[in-house]
Coordinates of C-alpha atoms in Angstrom, one line a residue:
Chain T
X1 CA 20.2 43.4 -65.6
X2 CA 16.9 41.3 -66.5
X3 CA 14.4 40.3 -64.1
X4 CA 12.6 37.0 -63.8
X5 CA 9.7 37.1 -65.4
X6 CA 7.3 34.1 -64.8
X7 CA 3.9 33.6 -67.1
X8 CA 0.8 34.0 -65.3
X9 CA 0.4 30.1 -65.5
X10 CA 3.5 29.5 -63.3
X11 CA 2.8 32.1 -60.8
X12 CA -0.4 30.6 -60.1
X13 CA 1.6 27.3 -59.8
X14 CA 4.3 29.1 -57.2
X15 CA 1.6 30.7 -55.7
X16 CA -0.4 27.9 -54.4
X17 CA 3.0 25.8 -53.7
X18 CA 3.4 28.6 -51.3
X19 CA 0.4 28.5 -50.1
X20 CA 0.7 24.5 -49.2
X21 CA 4.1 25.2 -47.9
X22 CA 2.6 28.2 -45.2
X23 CA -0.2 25.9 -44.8
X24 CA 2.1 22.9 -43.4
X25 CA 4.2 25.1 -41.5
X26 CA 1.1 26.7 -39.3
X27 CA -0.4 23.1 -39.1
X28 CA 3.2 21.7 -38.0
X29 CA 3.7 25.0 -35.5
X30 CA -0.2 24.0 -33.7
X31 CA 0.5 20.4 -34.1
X32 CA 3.8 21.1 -31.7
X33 CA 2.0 23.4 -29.4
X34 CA -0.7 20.9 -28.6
X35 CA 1.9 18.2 -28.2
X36 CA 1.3 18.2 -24.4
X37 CA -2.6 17.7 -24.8
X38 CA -2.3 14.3 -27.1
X39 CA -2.4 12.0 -24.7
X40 CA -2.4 8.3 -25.2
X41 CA -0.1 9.2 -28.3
X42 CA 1.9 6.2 -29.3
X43 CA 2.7 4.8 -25.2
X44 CA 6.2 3.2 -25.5
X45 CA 5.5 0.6 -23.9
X46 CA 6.0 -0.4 -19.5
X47 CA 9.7 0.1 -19.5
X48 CA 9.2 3.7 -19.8
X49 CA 7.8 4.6 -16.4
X50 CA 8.9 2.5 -13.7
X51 CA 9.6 2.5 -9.8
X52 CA 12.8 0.7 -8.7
X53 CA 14.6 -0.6 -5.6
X54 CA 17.9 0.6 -5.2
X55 CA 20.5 -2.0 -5.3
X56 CA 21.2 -3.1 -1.6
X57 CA 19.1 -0.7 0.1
X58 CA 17.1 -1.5 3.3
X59 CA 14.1 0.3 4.3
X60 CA 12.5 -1.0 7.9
X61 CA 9.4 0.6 8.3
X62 CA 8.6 -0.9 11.1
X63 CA 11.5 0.3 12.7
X64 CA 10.7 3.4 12.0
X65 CA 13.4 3.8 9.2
X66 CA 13.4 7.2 7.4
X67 CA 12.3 7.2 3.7
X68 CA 13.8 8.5 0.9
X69 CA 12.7 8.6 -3.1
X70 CA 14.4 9.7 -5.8
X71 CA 11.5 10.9 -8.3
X72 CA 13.3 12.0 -12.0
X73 CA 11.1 12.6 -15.3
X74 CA 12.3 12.4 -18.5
X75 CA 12.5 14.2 -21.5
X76 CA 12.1 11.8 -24.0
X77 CA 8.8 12.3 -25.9
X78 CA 8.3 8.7 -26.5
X79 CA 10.4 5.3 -25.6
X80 CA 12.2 4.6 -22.7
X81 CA 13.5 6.9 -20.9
X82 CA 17.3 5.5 -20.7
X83 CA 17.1 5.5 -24.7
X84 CA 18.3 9.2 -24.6
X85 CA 16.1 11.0 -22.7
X86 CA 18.1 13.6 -20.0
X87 CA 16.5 13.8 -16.0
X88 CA 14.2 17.2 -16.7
X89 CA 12.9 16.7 -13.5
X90 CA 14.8 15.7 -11.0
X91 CA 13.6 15.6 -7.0
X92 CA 14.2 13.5 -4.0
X93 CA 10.9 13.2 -1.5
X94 CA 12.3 12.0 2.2
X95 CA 9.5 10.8 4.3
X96 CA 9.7 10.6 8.3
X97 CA 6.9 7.9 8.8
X98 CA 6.8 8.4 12.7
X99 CA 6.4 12.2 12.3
X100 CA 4.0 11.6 9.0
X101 CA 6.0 14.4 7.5
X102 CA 8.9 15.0 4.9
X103 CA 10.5 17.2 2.3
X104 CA 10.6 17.3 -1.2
X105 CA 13.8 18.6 -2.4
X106 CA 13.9 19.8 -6.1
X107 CA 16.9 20.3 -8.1
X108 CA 17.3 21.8 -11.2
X109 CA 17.7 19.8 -14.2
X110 CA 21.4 21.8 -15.3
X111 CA 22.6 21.1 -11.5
X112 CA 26.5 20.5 -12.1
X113 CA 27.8 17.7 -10.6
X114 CA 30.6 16.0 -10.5
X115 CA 32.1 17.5 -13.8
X116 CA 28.8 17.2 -15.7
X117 CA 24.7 18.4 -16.2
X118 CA 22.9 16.0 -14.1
X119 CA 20.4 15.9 -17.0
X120 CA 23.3 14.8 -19.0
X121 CA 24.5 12.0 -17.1
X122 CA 20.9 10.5 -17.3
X123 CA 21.2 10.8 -21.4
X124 CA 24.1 9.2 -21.2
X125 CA 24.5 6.5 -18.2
X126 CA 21.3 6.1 -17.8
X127 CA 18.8 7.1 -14.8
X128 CA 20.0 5.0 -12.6
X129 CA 23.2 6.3 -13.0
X130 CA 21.6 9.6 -12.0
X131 CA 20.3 8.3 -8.9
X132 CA 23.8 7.2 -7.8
X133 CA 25.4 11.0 -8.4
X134 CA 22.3 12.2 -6.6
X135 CA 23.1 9.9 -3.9
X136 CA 26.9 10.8 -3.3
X137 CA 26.3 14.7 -3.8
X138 CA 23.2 14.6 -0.9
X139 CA 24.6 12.1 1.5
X140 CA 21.2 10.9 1.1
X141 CA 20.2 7.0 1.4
X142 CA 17.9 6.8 -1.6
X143 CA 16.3 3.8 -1.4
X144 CA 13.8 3.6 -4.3
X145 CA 13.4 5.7 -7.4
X146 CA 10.6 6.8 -9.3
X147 CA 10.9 7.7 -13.5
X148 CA 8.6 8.4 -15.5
X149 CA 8.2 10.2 -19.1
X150 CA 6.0 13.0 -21.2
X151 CA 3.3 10.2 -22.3
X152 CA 3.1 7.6 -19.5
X153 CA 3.0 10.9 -17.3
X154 CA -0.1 12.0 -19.0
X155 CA -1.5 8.6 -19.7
X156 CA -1.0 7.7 -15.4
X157 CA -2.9 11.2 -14.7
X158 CA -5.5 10.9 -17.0
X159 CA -6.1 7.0 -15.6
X160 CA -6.2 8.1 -12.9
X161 CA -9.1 11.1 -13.5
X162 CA -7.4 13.9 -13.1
X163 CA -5.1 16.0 -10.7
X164 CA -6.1 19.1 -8.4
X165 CA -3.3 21.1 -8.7
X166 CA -2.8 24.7 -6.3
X167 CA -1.2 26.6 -9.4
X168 CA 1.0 29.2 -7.9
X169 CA 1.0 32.1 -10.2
X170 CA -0.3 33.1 -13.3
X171 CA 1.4 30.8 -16.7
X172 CA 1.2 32.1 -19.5
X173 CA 3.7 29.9 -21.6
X174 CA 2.7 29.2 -25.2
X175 CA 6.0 27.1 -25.7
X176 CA 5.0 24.8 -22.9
X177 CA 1.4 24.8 -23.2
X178 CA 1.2 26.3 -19.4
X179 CA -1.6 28.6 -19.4
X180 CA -3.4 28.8 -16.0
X181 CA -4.9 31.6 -13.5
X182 CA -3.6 31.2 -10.1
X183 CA -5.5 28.8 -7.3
X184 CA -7.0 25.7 -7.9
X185 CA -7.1 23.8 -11.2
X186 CA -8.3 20.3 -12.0
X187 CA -5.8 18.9 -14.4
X188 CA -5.4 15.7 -16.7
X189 CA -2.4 15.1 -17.9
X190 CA -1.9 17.2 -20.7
X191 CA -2.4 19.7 -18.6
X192 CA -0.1 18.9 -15.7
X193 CA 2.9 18.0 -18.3
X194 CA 2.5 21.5 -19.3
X195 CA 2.5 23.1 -16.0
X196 CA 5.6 21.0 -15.1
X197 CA 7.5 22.3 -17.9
X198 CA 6.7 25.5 -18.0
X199 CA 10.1 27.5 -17.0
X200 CA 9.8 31.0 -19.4
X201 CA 6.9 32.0 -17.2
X202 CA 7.7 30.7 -14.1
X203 CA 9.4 32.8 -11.3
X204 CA 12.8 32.1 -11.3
X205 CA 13.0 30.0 -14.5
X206 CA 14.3 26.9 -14.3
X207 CA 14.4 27.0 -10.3
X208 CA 10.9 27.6 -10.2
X209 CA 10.0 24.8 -12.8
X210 CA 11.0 22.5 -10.6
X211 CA 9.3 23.8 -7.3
X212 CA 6.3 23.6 -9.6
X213 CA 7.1 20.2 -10.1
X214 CA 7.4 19.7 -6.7
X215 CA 4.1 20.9 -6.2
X216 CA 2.3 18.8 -8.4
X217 CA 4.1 15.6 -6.2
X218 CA 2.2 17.4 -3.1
X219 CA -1.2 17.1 -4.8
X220 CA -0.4 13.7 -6.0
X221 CA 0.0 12.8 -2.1
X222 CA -3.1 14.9 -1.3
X223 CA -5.1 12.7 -4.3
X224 CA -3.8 9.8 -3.2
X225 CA -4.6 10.4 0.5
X226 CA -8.1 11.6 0.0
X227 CA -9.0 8.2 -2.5
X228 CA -7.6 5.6 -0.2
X229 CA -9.7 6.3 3.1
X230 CA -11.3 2.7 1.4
X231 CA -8.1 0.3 2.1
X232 CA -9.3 -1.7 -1.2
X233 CA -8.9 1.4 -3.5
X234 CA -5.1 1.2 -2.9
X235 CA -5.5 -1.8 -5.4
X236 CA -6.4 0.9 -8.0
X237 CA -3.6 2.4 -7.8
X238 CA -1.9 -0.5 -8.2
X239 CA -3.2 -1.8 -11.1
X240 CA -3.2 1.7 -12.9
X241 CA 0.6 1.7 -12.3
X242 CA 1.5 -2.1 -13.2
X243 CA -0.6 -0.9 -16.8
X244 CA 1.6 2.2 -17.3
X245 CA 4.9 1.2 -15.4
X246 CA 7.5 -1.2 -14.6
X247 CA 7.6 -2.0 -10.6
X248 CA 10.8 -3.2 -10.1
X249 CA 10.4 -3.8 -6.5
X250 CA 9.3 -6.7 -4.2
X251 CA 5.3 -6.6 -3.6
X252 CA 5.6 -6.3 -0.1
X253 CA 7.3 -3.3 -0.6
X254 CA 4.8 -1.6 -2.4
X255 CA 2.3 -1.7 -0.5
X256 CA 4.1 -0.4 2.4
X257 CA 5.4 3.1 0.2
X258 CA 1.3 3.0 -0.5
X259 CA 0.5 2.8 3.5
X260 CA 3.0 5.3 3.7
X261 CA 1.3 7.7 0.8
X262 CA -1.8 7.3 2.6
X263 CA -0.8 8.7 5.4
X264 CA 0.9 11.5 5.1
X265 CA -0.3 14.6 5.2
X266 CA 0.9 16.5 2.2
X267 CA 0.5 19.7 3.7
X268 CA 3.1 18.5 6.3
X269 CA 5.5 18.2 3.0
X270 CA 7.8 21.3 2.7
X271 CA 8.2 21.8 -0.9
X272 CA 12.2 22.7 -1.0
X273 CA 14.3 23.9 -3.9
X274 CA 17.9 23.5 -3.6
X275 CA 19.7 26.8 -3.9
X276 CA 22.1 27.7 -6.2
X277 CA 23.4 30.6 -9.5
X278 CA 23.7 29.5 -13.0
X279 CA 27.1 29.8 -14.7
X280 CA 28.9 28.0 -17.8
X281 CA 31.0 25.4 -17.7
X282 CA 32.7 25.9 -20.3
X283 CA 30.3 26.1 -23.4
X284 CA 27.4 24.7 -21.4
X285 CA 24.7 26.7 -19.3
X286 CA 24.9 25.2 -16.1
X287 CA 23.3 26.1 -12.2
X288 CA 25.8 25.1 -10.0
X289 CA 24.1 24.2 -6.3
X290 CA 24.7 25.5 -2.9
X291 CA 22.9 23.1 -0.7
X292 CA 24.4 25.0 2.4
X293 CA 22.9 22.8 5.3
X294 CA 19.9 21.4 3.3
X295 CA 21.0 18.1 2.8
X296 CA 22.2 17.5 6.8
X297 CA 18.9 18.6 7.8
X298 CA 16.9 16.4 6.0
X299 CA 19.7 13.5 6.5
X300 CA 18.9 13.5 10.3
X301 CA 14.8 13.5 9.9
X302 CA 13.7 14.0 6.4
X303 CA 12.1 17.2 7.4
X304 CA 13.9 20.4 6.1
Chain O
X1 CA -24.6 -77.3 61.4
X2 CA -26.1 -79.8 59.5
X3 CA -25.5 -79.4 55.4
X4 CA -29.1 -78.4 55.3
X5 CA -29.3 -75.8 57.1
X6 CA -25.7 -74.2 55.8
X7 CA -27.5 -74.3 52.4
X8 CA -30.1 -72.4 53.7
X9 CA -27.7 -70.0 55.1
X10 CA -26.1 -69.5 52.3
X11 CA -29.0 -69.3 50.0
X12 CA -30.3 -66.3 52.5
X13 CA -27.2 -65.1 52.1
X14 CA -26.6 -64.8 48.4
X15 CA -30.5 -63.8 48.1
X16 CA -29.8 -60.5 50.7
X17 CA -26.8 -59.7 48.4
X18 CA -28.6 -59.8 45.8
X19 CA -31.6 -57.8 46.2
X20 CA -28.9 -55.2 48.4
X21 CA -27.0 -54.8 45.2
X22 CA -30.2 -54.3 42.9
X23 CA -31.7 -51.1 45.2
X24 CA -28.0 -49.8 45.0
X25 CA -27.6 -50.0 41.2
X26 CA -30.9 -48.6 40.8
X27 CA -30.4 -46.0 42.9
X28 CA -27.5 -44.8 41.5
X29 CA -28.5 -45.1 38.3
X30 CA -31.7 -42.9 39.0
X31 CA -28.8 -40.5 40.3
X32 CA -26.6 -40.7 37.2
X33 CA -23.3 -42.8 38.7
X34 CA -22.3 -45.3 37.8
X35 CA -20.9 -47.2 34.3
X36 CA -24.2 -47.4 32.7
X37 CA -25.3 -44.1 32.4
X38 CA -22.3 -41.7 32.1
X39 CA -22.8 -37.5 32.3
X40 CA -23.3 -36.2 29.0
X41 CA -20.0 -34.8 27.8
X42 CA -19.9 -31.1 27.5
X43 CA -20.0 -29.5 23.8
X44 CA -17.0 -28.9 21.7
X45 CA -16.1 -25.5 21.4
X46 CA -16.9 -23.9 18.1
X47 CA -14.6 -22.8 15.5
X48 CA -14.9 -19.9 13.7
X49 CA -16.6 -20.0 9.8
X50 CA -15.9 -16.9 8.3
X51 CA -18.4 -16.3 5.3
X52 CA -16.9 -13.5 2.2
X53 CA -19.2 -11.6 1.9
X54 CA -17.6 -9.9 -1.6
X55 CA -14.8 -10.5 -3.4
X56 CA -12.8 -7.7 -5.7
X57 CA -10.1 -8.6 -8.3
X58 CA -8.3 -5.7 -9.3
X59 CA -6.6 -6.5 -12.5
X60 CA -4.2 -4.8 -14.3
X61 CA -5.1 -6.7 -17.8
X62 CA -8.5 -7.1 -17.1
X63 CA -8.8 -10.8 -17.4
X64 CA -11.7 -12.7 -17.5
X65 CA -9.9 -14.9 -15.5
X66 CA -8.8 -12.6 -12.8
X67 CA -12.5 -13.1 -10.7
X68 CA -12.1 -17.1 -10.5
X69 CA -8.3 -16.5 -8.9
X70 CA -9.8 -13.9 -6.9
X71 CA -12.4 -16.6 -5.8
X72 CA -10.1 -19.0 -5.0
X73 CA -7.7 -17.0 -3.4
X74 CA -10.3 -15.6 -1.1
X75 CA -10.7 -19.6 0.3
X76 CA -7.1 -19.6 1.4
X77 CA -7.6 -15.6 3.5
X78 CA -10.7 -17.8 4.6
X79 CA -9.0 -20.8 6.5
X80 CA -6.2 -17.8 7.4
X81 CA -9.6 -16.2 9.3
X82 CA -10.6 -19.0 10.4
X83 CA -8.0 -20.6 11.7
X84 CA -7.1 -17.1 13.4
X85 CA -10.0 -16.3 15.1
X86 CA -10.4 -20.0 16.5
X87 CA -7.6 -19.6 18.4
X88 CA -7.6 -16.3 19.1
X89 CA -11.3 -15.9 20.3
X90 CA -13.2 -19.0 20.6
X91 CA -10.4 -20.5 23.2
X92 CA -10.5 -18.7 26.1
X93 CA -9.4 -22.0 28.2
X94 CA -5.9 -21.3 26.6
X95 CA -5.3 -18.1 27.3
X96 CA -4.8 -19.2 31.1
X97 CA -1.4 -20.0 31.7
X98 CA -0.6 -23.5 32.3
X99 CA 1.3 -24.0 35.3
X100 CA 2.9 -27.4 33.7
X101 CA 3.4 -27.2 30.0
X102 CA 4.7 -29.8 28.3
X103 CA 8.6 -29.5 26.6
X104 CA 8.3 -27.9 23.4
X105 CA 4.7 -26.7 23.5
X106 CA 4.0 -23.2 22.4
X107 CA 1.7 -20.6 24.4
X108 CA -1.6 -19.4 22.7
X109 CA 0.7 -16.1 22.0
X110 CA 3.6 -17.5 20.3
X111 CA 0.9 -20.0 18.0
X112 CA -1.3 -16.5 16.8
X113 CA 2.4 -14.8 16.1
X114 CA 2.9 -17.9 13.2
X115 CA -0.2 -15.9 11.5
X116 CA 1.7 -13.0 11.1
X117 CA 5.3 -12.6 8.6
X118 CA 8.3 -12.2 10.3
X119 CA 8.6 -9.0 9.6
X120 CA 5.3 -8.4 11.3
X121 CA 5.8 -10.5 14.1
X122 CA 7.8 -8.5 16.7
X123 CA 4.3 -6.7 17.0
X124 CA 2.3 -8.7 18.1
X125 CA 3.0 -8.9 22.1
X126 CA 2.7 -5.1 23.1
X127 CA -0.4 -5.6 20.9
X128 CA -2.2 -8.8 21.9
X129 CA -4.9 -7.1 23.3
X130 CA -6.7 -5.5 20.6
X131 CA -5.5 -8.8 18.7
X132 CA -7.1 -11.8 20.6
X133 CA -8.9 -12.2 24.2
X134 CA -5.4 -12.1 25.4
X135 CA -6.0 -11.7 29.5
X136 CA -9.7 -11.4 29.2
X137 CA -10.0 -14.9 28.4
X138 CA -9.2 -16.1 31.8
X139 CA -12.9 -14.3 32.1
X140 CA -14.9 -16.5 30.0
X141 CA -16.3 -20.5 30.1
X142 CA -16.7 -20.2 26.8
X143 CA -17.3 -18.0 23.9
X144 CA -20.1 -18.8 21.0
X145 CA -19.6 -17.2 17.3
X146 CA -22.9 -15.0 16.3
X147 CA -21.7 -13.0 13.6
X148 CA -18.5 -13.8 11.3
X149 CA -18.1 -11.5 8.2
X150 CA -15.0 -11.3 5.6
X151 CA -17.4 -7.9 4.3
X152 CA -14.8 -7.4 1.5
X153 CA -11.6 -9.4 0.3
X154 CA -9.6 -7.7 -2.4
X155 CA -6.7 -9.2 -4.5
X156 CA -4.6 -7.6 -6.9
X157 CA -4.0 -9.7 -9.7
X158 CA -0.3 -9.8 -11.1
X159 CA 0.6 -10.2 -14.7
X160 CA 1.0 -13.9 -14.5
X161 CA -2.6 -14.1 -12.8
X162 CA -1.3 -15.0 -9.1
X163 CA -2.7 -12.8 -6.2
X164 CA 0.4 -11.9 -3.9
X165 CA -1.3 -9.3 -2.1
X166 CA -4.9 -9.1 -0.7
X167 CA -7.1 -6.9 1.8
X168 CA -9.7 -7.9 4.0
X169 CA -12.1 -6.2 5.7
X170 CA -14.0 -8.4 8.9
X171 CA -16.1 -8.0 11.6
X172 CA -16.6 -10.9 14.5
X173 CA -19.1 -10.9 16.8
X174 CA -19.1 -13.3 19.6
X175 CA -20.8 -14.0 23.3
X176 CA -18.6 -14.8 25.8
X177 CA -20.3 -17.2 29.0
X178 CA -18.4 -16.2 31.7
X179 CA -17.4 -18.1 34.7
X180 CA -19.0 -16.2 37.1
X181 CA -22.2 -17.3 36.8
X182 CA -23.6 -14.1 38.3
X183 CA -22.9 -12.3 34.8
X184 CA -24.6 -12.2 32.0
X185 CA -23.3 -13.2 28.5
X186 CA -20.5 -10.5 27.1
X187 CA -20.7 -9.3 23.6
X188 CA -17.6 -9.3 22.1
X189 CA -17.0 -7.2 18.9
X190 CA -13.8 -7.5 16.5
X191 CA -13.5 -5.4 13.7
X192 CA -10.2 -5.7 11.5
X193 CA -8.6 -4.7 8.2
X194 CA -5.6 -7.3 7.2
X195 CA -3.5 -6.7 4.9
X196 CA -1.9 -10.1 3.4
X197 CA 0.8 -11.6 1.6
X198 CA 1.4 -15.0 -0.2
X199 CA 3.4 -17.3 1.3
X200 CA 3.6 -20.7 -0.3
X201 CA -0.1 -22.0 -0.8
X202 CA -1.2 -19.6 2.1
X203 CA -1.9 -16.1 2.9
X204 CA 0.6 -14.4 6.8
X205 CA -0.7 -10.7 7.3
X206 CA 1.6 -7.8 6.9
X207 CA -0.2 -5.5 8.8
X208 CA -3.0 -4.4 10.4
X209 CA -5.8 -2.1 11.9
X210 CA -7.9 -3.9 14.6
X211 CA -10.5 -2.6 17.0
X212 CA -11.8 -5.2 20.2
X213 CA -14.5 -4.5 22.4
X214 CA -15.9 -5.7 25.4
X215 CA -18.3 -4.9 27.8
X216 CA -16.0 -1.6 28.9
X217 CA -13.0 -3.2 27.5
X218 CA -11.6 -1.2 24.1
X219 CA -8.4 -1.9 22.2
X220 CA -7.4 -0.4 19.5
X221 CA -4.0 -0.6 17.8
X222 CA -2.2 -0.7 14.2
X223 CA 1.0 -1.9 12.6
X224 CA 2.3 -2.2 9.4
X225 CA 1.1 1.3 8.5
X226 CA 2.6 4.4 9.8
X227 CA 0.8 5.9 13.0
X228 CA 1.2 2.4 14.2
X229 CA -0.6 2.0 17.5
X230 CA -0.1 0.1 20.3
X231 CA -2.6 -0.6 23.2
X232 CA -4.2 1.5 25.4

């Protein structure tokens, strides 16, 4: 049997090819890793991130009409969301406005419903598509919705200066980027992204990603609340999300879910994840749900 | 009687009238009756001149232009003011019901209501209190302007440089005359944040936060944003 013999010429050759090739493989590994610290990176433009009325929907606040918002994040690294991104977030915020109090109800992105993966049926009908399954499986009379994806996320936080964020637990998640100590932590937006997606190292895996997520929409309220004591800083706001998103939703309107941020108190938000077991359906992982009575106690009053 | 002496009579006469009717003009003159000297007529109430004090454009594309709609703009929440607080403050005659109103002719109340959007509008009568004198006005002879602020108008500015939405921040200060004469002026104090839509070439408020004062008199109420309020 002969062996390959290589002169000392080539193996200096193959040696340093190897070297490149290790070299572009540790740079490409810390390039990923840091992905959800490059913000500003290549924004796809204001269809991305948007809030939306939902097709006939009425919402009377001065009649004292319950709210409810579907909020769903994609995860599409860059371009519009409804150019194959799936719902990875996926929660639905009810507000009472008399009672200045609400839920936020969090589902898991694999929740299996009507024959398919929620975040599925946003990849492939789109997310407003999402909204309407959402909408027949609750009972719930969504009236706007709220998307939003990993780069217009960031860029909206980091606009805005920055999120205080109660972190839970300990994360230490190198494939998210989540590494925190518990209490709490001022976060831009890389920072946030990563503490939304972190599932490995979060209690519960994918269940407790998305009460995570549903915590950072309570210290968005809390933010919001605390910077608008001065009316006219509401216009901030508004001009950081007509720069980031779409608003697809009559002017009027907006400013009334703004008066409506402002005042609730986002402690009076329970932060509620819908229950459920993971299972297959056939090849695919999914969680199917078991709402029990969740959904007809926030129907009646938005509060869980 | 010979014609002589009829002329004479007459002549007397005519010269008694005469001199009668001199003392009496001059008398009544002196007293202020009469066509030649009429009372002086009372002065027109005021209207209200709201002076903005600051105006904010918040632009999402940071325009240069986005200041000079914002200037503009803030003429049309001026009139709005104006024309608000006019009726609302500086007319208290009108806020006593008139036992014969004319067909077709709308109260004080149902005027201020056209201010407001539709949507707003079924708040204003629980609320008229902390909105206008309201009853009080029955109190007062009249009621000066002293102090008339717009301390901040914002607009936000919308992609295709119109201004839908703005904010506005006032404080009114007025003193009130009463009819009783044994009083002393009233100092009347209304501080308000309006929230505003467009509407055609003109601004209707969406909703609002209000505080009125008055000697003892405070009302405070709120629509539009949750916690609304209505009068004490």
């Amino acid at each position: 049997m002969s062996k390959t013999y290589l002169r000392p010429r080539n193996r200096r050759r193959v040696a340093k090819l190897a070297a490149l090739l290790l070299a572009g493989v540790m740079g490409g590994t810390v390039w990923w890793a840091a992905r959800p610290f490059r913000s500003g990176a290549q924004s796809p433009g204001p269809e991305a991130v948007g809030i939306h009325k939902v097709e006939g929907a009425v919402w009377r606040p001065e009649r004292g009409d319950l709210l409810f918002v579907g909020v769903l994040g994609s995860d599409n690294r860059s371009g519009p969301p409804n150019a194959g991104g799936g719902c990875d977030a996926v929660h639905i915020v009810a507000i009472n406005p008399q009672l200045r109090a609400g839920t936020i109800l969090n589902f898991p992105r694999d929740s299996y419903l009507e024959g398919r993966k929620l975040t599925d049926i946003c990849r492939s009908a789109g997310f407003a598509a999402g909204v309407d399954v959402l909408r027949r499986h609750t009972g719930l009379p969504i009236h706007f919705w709220a998307q939003t994806e990993f780069s217009n996320f960031m860029a909206l936080i980091d606009a805005l200066g920055g999120i205080e964020v109660n972190v839970p637990q300990a994360m230490n998640d190198w494939r998210s980027g989540a590494f925190f100590s518990p209490g709490p932590t001022h976060m831009l937006g890389g920072h946030a992204l990563a503490f939304t997606r972190n599932r490995y190292d979060a209690p519960g895996g994918d269940f407790g990603r998305t009460t995570n997520q549903g915590v950072l929409i309570q210290a968005a309220l809390q933010k919001f609340r605390n910077e608008s004591t001065d009316p006219h800083r509401i216009f901030d706001y508004v001009k950081v999300a007509r720069r980031h998103t779409t608003l697809d939703l009559p002017i009027g309107d907006l400013i009334k879910l703004a008066w409506l941020a402002r005042e609730i108190d986002p402690a009076a938000m329970v932060n509620v994840t819908v229950p459920g077991s993971t299972g297959s359906a056939g090849a695919a992982s999914v969680v199917f749900l078991s709402p029990g009575d969740t959904y007809d106690r926030v129907r009646s009053d938005a509060i869980y | 009687m010979s014609g002589r002496k009829i002329l004479i009579a007459v002549s007397a006469f005519l010269a008694v009238v005469a001199v009668a009717g001199g003392a009496a003009f001059f008398l009544l003159r002196g007293a202020g009756f009469g066509p030649f000297k009429p009372p002086p007529p009372p002065p027109p109430p005021p209207d209200a001149s709201f002076q903005a004090l600051e105006v904010r454009a918040s632009d999402a594309a940071e325009r240069p232009e986005a200041g000079q709609v914002a200037t503009d703009s803030s003429q049309k929440v001026i009139a709005l003011l104006n024309d608000y607080y006019t009726l609302a403050f500086l007319r208290p005659q009108r806020w006593t019901p008139d036992p014969s109103p004319s067909p077709g002719e709308k109260t004080i109340e149902e005027t201020i209501t056209e201010y407001f959007l539709p949507e707003t509008q079924a708040s204003i009568a629980e609320r008229i209190g902390a909105l206008s004198l309201a009853e009080l006005g029955g109190r007062f002879e009249r009621v000066n302007p002293v102090r008339q602020e717009a301390q901040v108008i914002s607009f936000h500015i919308e992609h295709d440089v119109s201004a839908p939405v703005a904010v506005a921040t006032i404080y009114f200060e007025g003193s009130g005359t009463t009819k009783d004469k044994k009083e002393g002026p009233v100092t009347i104090v209304h501080t308000a944040t309006y929230w505003m839509l467009a509407v055609g070439d003109t601004y209707r408020i969406l909703g609002y936060e209000v505080e009125f004062k008055a000697d003892t008199v405070k009302e405070t109420a709120a629509f539009g944003l949750v916690g609304s309020r209505g009068p004490r």
